[in-house]
Coordinates of C-alpha atoms and ligand atoms in Angstrom, one line a residue:
X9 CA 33.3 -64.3 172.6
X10 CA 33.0 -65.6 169.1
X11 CA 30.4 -68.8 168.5
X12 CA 31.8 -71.7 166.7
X13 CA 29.9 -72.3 163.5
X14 CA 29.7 -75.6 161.4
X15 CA 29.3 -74.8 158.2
X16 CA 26.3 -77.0 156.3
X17 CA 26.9 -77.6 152.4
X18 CA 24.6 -79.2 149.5
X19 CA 25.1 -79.3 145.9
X20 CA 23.4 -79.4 142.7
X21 CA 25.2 -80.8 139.8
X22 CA 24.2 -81.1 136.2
X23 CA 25.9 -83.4 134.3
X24 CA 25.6 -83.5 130.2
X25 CA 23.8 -87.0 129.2
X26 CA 26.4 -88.3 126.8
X27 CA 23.9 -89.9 123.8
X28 CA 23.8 -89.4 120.8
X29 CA 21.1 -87.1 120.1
X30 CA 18.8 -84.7 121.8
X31 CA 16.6 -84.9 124.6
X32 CA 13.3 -84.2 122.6
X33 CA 14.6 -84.4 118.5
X34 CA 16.7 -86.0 117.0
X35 CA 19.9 -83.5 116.7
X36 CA 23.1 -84.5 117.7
X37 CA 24.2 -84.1 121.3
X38 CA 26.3 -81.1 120.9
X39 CA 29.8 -83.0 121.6
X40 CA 31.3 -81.6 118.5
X41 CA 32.9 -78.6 119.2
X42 CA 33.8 -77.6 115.6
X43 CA 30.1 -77.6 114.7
X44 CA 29.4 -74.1 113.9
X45 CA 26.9 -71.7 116.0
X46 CA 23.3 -72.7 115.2
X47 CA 24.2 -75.3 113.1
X48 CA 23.0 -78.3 115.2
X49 CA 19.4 -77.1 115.6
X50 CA 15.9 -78.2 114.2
X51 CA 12.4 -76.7 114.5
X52 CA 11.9 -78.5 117.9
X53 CA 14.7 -78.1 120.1
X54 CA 14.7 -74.0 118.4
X55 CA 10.9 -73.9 119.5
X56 CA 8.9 -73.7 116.5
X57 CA 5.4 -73.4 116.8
X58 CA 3.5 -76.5 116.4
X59 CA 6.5 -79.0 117.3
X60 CA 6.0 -81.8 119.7
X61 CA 9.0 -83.1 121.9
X62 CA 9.8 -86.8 121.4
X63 CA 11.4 -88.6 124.7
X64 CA 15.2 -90.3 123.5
X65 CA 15.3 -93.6 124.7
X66 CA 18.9 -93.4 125.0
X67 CA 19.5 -90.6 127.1
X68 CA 16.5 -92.3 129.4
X69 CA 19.0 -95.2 129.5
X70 CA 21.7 -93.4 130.8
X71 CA 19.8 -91.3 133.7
X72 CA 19.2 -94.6 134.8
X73 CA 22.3 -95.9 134.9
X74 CA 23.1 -92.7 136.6
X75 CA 20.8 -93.1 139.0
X76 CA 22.0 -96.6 139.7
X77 CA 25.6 -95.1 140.1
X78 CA 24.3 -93.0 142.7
X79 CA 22.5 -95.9 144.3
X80 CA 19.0 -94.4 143.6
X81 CA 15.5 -95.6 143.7
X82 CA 14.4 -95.5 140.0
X83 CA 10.8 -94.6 140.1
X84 CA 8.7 -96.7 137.6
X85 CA 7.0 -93.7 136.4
X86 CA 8.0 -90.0 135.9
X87 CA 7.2 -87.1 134.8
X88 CA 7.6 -83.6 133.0
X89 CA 6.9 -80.3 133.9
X90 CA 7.4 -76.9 132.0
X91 CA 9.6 -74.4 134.1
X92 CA 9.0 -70.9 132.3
X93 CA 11.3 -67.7 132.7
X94 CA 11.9 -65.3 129.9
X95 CA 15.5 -65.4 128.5
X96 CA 16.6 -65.2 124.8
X97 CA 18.8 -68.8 126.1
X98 CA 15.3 -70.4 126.3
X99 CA 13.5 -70.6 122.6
X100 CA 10.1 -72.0 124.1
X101 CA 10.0 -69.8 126.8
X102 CA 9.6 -72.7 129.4
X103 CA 12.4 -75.6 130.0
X104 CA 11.4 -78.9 130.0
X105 CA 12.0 -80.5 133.2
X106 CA 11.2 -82.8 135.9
X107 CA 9.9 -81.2 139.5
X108 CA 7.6 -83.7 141.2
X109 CA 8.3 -86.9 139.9
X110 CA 11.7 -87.3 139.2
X111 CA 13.0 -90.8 137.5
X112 CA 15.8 -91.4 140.6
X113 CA 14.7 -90.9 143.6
X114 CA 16.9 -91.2 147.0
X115 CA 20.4 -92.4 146.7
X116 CA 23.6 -92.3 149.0
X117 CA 27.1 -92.0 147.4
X118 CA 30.3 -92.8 149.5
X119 CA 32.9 -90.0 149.6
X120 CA 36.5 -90.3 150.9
X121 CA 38.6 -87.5 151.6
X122 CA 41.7 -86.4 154.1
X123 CA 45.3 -87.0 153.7
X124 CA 46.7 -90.0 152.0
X125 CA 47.7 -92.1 155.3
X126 CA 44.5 -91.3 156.6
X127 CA 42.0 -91.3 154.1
X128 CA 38.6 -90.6 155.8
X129 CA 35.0 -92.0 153.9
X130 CA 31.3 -90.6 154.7
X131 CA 28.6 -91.2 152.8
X132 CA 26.1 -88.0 151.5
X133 CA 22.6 -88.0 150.6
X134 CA 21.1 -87.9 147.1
X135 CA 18.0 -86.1 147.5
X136 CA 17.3 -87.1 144.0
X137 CA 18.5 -87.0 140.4
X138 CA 16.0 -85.5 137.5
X139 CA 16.2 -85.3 133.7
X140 CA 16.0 -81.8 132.1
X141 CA 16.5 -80.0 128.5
X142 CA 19.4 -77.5 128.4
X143 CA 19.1 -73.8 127.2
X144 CA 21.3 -72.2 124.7
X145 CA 24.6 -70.9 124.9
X146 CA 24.7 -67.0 125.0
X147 CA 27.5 -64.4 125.1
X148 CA 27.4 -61.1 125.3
X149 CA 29.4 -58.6 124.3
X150 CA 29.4 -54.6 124.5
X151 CA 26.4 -54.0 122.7
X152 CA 24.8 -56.8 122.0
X153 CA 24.5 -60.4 122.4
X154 CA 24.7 -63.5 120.8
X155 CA 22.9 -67.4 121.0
X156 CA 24.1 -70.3 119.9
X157 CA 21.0 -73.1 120.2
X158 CA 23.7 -76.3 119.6
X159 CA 23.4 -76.9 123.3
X160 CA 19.6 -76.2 123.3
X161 CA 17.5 -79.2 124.2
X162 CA 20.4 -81.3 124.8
X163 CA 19.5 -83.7 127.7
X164 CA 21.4 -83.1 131.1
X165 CA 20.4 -84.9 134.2
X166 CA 20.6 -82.2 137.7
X167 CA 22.3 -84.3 140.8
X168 CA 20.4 -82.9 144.2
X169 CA 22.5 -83.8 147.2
X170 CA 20.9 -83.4 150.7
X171 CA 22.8 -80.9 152.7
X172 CA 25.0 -83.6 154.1
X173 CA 28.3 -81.4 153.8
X174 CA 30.1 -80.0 156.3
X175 CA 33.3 -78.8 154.3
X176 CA 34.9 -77.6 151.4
X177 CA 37.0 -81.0 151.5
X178 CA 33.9 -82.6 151.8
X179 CA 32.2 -81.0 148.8
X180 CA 35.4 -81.4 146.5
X181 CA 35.2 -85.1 147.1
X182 CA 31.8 -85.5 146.7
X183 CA 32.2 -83.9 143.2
X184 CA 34.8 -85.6 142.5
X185 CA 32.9 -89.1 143.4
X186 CA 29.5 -87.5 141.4
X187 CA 32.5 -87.4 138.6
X188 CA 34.2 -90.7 138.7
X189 CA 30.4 -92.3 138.5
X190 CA 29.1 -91.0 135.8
X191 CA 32.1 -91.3 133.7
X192 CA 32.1 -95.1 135.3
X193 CA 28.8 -96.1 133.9
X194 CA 29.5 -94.1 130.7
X195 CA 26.3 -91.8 131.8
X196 CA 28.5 -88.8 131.1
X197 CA 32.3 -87.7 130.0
X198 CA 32.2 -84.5 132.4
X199 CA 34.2 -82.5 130.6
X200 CA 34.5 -79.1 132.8
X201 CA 36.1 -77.5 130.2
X202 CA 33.1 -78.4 127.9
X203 CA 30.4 -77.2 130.0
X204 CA 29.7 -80.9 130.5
X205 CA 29.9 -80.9 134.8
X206 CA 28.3 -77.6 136.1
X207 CA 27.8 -77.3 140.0
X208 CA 26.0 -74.8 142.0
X209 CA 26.9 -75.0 145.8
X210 CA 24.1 -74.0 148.6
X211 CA 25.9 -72.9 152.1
X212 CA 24.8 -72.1 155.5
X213 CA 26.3 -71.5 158.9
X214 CA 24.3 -73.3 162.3
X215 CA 26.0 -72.7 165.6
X216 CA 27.6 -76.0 166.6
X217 CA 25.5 -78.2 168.7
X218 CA 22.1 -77.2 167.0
X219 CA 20.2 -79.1 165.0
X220 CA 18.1 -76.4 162.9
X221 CA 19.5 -75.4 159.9
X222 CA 21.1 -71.4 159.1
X223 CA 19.7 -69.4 156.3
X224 CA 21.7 -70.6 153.2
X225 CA 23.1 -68.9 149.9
X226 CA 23.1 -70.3 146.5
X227 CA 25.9 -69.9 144.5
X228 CA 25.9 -70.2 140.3
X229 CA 28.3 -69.9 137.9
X230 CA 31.2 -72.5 139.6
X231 CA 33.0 -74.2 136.3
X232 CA 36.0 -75.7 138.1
X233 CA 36.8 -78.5 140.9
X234 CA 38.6 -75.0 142.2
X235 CA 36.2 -72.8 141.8
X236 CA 33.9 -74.7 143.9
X237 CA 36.7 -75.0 146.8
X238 CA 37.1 -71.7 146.4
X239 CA 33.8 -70.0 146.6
X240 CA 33.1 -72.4 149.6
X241 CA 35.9 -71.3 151.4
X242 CA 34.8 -67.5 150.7
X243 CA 31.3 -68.1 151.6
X244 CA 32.1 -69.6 155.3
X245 CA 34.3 -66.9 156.1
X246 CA 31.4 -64.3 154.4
X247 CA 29.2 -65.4 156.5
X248 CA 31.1 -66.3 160.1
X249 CA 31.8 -63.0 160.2
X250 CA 28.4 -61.1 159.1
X251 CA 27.3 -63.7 162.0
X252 CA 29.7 -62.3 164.4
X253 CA 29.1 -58.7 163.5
X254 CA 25.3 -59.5 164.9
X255 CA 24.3 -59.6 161.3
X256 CA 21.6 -62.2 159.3
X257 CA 22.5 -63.9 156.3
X258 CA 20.3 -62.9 153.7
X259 CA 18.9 -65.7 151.7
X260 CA 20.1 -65.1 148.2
X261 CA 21.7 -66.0 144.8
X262 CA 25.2 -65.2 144.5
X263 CA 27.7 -65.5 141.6
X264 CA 31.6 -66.5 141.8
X265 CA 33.8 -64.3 140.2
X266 CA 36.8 -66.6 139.5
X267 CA 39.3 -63.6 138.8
X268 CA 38.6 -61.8 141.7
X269 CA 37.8 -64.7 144.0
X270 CA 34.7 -63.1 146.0
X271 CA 30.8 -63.9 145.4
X272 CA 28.2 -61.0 144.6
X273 CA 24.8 -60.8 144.6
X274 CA 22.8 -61.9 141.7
X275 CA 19.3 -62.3 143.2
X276 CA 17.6 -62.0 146.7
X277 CA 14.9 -64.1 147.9
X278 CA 12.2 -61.4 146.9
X279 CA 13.0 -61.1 143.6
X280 CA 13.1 -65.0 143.4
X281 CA 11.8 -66.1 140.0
X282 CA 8.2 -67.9 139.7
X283 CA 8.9 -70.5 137.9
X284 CA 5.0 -71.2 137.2
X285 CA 5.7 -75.2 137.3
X286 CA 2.7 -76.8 135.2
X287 CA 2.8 -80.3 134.0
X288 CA 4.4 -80.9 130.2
X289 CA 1.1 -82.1 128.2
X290 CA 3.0 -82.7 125.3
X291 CA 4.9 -85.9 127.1
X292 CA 3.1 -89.1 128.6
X293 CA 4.6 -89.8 131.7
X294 CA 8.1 -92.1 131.7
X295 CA 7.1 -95.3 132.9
X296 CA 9.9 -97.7 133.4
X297 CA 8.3 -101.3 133.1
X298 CA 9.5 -104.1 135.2
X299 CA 11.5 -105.6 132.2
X300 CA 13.3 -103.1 131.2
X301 CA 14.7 -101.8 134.1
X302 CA 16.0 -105.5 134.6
X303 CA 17.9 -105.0 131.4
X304 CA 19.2 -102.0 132.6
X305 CA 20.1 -103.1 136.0
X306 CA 22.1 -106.3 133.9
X307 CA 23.7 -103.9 131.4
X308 CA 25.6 -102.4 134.9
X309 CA 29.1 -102.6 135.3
X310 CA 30.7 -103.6 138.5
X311 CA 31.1 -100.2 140.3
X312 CA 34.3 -98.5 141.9
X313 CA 33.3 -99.3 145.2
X314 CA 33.2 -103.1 144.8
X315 CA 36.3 -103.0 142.7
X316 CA 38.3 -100.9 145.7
X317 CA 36.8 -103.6 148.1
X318 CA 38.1 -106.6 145.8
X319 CA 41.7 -105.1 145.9
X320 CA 41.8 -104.3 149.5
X321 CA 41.0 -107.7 149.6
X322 CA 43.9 -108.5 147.6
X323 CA 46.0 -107.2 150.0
X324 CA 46.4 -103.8 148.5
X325 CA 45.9 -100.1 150.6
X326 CA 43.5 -98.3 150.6
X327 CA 45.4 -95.6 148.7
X328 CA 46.0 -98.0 146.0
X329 CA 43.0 -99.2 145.3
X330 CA 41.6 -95.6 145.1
X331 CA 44.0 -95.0 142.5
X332 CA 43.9 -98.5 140.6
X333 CA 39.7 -97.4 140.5
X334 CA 40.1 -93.5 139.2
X335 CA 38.5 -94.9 136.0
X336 CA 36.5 -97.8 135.1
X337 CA 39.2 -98.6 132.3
X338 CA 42.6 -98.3 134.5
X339 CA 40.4 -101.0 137.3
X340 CA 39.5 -103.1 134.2
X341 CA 43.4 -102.4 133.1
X342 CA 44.5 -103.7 136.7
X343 CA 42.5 -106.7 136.7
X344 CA 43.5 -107.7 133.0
X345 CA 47.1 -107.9 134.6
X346 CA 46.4 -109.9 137.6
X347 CA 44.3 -112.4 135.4
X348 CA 47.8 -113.1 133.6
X349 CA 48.4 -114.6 136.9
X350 CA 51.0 -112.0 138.6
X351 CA 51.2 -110.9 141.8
X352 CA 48.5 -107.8 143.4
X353 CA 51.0 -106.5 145.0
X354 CA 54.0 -106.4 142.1
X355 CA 51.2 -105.7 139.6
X356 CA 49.6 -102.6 141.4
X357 CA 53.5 -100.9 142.1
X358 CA 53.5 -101.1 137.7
X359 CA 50.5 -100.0 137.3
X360 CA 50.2 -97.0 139.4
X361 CA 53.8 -95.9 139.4
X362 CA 55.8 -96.8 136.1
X363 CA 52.6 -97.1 133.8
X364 CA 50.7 -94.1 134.9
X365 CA 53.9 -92.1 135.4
X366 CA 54.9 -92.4 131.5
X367 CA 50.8 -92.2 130.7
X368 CA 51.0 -88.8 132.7
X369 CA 54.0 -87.6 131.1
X370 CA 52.3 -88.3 127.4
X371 CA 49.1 -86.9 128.5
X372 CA 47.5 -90.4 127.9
X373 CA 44.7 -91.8 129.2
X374 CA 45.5 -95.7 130.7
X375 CA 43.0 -97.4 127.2
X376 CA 45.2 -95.7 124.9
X377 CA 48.5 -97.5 126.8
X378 CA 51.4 -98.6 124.1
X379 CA 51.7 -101.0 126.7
X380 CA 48.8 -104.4 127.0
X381 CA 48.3 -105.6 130.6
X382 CA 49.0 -108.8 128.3
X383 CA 52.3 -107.0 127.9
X384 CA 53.3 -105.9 131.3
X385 CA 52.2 -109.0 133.1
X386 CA 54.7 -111.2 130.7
X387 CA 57.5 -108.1 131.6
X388 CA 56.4 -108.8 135.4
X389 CA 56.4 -112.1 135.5
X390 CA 60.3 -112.1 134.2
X391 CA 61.0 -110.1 137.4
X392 CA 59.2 -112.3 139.6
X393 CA 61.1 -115.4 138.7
X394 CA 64.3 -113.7 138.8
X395 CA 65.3 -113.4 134.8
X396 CA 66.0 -109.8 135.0
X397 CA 66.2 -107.0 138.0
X398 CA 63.6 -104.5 138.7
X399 CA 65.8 -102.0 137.9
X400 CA 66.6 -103.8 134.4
X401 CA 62.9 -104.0 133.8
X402 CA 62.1 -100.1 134.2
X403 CA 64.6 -100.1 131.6
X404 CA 62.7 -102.6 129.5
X405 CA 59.7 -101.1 130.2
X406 CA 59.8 -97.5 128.9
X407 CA 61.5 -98.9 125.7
X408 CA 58.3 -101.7 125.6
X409 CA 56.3 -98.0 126.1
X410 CA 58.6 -96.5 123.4
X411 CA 58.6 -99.2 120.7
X412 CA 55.6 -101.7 121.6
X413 CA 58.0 -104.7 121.2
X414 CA 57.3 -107.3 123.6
X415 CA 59.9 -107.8 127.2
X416 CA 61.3 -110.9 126.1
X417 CA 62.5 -109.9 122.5
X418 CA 64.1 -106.5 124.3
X419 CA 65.7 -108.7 126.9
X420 CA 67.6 -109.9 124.3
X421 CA 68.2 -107.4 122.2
X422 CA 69.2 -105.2 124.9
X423 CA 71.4 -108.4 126.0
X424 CA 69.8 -108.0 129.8
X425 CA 68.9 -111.4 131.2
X426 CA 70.5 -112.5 134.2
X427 CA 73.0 -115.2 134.8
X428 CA 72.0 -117.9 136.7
X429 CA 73.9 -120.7 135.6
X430 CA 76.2 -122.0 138.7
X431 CA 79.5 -122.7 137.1
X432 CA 79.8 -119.0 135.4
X433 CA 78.1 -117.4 138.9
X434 CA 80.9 -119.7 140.9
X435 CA 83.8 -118.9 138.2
X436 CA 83.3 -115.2 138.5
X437 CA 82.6 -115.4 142.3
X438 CA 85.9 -117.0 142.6
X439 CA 88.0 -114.6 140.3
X440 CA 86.3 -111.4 142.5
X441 CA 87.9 -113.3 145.5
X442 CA 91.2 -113.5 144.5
X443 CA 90.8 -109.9 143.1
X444 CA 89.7 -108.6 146.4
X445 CA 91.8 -109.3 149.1
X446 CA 90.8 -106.3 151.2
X447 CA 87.5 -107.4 151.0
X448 CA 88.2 -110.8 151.8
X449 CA 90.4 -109.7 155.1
X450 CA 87.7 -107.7 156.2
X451 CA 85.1 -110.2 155.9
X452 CA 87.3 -112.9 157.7
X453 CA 87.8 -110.4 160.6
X454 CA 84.2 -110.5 160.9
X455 CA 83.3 -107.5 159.0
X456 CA 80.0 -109.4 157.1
X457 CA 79.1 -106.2 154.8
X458 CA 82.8 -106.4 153.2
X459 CA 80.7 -109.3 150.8
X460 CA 78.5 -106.2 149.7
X461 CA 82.2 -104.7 147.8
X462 CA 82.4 -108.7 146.4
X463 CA 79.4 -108.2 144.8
X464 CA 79.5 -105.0 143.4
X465 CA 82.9 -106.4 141.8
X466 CA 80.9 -109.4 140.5
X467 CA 78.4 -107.2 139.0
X468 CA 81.3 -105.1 137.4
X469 CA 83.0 -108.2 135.6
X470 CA 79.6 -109.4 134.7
X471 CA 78.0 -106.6 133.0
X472 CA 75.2 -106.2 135.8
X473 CA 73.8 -109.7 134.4
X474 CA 75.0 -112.4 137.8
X475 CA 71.8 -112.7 140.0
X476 CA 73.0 -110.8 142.9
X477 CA 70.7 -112.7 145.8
X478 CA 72.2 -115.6 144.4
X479 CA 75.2 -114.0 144.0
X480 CA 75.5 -113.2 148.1
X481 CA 74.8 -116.5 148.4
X482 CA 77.7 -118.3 146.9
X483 CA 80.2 -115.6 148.3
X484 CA 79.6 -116.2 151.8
X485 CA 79.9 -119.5 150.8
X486 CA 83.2 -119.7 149.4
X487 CA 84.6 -117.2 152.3
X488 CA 82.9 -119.1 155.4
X489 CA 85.3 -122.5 154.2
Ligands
ADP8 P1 15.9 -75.0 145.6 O1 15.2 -75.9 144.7 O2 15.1 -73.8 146.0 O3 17.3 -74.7 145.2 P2 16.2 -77.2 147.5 O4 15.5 -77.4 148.8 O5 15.8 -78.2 146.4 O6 16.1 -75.7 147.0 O7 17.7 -77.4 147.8 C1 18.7 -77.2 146.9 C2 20.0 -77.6 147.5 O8 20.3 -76.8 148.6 C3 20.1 -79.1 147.9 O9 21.3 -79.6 147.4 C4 20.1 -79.0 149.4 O10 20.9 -80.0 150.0 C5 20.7 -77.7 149.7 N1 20.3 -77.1 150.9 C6 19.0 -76.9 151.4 N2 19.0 -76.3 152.6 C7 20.2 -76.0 152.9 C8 20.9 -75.3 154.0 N3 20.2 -74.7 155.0 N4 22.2 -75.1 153.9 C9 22.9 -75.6 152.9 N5 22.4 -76.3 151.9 C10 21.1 -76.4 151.8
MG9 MG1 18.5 -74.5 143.5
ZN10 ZN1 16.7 -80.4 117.3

């Protein structure tokens, strides 16, 4: 017989701090790819003798607004410690960090994952969230190697779940969540792609029904939402069966290899670096006063959660307000369109399915829409009263996308509103009548759908422009007599 084993997950996720500068001098925070290799260093952050690191106000800022994200204590003082390990990626020889008095301490994060009619939530652990220096960049290649010091001393902030996981669903939306925050509060953009997000993934195996904790491994080198799925997935069914087999999980640091999708071995336990933690003497300890933590706190924007709880509230699903809150500026987007004074409901269909579809299509991002919430509430709003059909106004709309021009003036131009004046609706109702005398038969026999084939004539003669509800109306009218 096989035991049943519940897999236990925790991750640790740097983030790139997105200020301006450095963590310790004053070079720019390498955002700008085209900078050439080694050109956005200085004697400090390449480790020149005799250089002392300076603490960037800034990127303090933003760890705590992180931390605030991530519903964190922020702990009124902090501190630095050196973390050494030889490397050429490392020009001091020790990386600046924080190990025993981080700046955010506990935190909880909400997390919601499963299919889309039945979206599950949790919430996960922050054990706590720490500022450190990045290394440099290296590559290697046959014979040698190469190190580029842009990245060097940038300032990145390490994420510390508690092992709260129990799945690789479970991990994907947590990162995702740990994403959407930090992005939300501007603390980071997250770029994958830029080495902005990294994520290493700690897994173990318990038998289900006990408590203690399996022996875990600890896998580096994930660069994609995938590639931590992935190498989750691999690492459960690694270990179920060495557990099966009567074998131990070794405690150990393993890498993913995204091409051939399997983890190996980069360090055991034994050979576990010493790190030789000793407290930075160069830096006085970070001590957040009273005040300006307040200022902090007041510089906070609403966050996603209390946005998707004001739209549920609105009378929206769950699903929609997850989407209408992917980013801070599609929420913000969404509520400019409802202050216009339109409908949740109408306004959240535009949003998330017309807007975002032609967004998606452009490869545009909802702030850089040809289209105000100004814009589409006034486009909206002549739907709602009955001016034009919705299917009119998805024709509107992508040429208000196209051109920028404004609904009304394309109304006209494109010669669209309807016709709701009586006499003309009663003049054409009454010439589709005499038209139709099948129809008419057939509706006197009792056949009520035969004013459907009324209509549609009605909508013929009139170029699609009669109000059809209306239009229903005045034909049952004029047949029941
Ligand atoms: P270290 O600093 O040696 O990497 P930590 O105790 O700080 O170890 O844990 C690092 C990460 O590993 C955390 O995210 C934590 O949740 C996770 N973790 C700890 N123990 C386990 C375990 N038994 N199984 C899975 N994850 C674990
Ligand atoms: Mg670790
Ligand atoms: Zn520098």
């Amino acid at each position: 017989m096989t035991t049943q084993f519940e897999p236990v997950i925790g991750l640790e996720i740097h983030v790139q701090l997105a200020s301006k500068t450095k963590m310790f001098c004053t070079c720019p925070n390498g955002m700008d790819e085209s900078a050439g290799p080694n050109s956005e260093i200085c004697p400090r952050c390449s480790g020149a003798p005799g250089t002392l690191p300076v603490m960037n106000e800034g990127a303090v800022r933003l760890a705590v607004r992180a931390g605030l994200a991530l519903g964190c204590r922020t702990n009124e003082v902090s501190s630095f410690e050196r973390k050494h390990y030889f490397y050429p990626d490392l020009p001091k020889g020790y990386q600046i960090t924080q190990n025993a008095h981080p700046v955010n301490g506990r935190g909880e994060i909400e997390i919601t994952f499963g299919p889309k009619d039945k979206l599950q939530k949790k919430k996960i652990g922050i054990h706590h969230a720490h500022l450190e220096e990045d290394a440099a960049k290296s590559s290697h290649f046959a014979d040698y190697s190469l190190v580029d010091f842009n990245r060097a001393g940038c300032p990145l902030l390490e994420i510390v779940s508690l092992p709260d996981m129990r799945s690789a669903d479970e991990a994907y939306a947590y990162l995702t969540e740990i994403k959407r925050l930090m992005q939300w509060v501007d603390a980071s953009n997250c770029d994958m792609e830029k080495g902005e997000l990294r994520v290493d993934v700690n897994v173990s195996l318990r038998p289900v029904g006990q408590e203690a904790f399996g022996t875990r491994t600890e896998i580096k080198n994930l660069n994609s939402f995938k590639a931590v799925k992935d190498a989750i997935n691999y690492e459960i069914t690694r270990q179920t069966e060495l557990l099966n087999k009567g074998e131990k999980v070794i405690q150990q640091t393993l890498l993913w290899d995204k091409e051939k999708n399997y983890t190996k071995p980069m360090r055991s336990k034994e050979d576990a670096l010493d790190y030789r933690y000793f407290p930075e003497p160069d830096l006085p300890p970070l001590v957040l006063r009273k005040d300006r933590l307040e200022k902090i706190k007041a510089e906070m924007p609403e966050l996603p959660a209390a946005k998707e709880a004001k739209f549920i509230a609105l009378g929206l699903s769950a699903y929609d307000a997850g989407v209408l809150t992917l980013t801070r500026h599609t929420a913000e987007y969404f509520e400019a369109v409802l202050a216009c004074g339109v409908p949740a409901k109408a306004a959240a269909n535009w949003v998330t399915t017309d807007l975002m579809g032609l967004l998606h299509a452009d490869k545009k991002e909802i702030e850089q829409s040809p289209v105000s919430a100004a814009d589409l509430a006034e486009l909206i709003k002549l739907v709602e009263s009955g001016k034009i059909s919705r299917n009119q106004a998805k024709a509107v709309f992508e040429q208000m996308y196209k051109t920028g021009q404004k609904a009304g003036t394309l109304v006209e131009k494109m010669g669209l509103s309807q016709v709701s004046d009586e006499g003309q609706l009663v003049a054409w109702a009454q010439e589709a009548v005499s038209e139709n005398p099948k129809a008419v038969a057939d509706f006197k026999k009792g056949n009520r759908a035969a004013v459907g084939a009324l209509v549609g004539a009605v909508m013929k003669k009139s170029k699609g422009k009669a109000n059809p509800r209306r239009m229903n109306e005045i034909l049952v009218e004029l047949l029941s007599k």
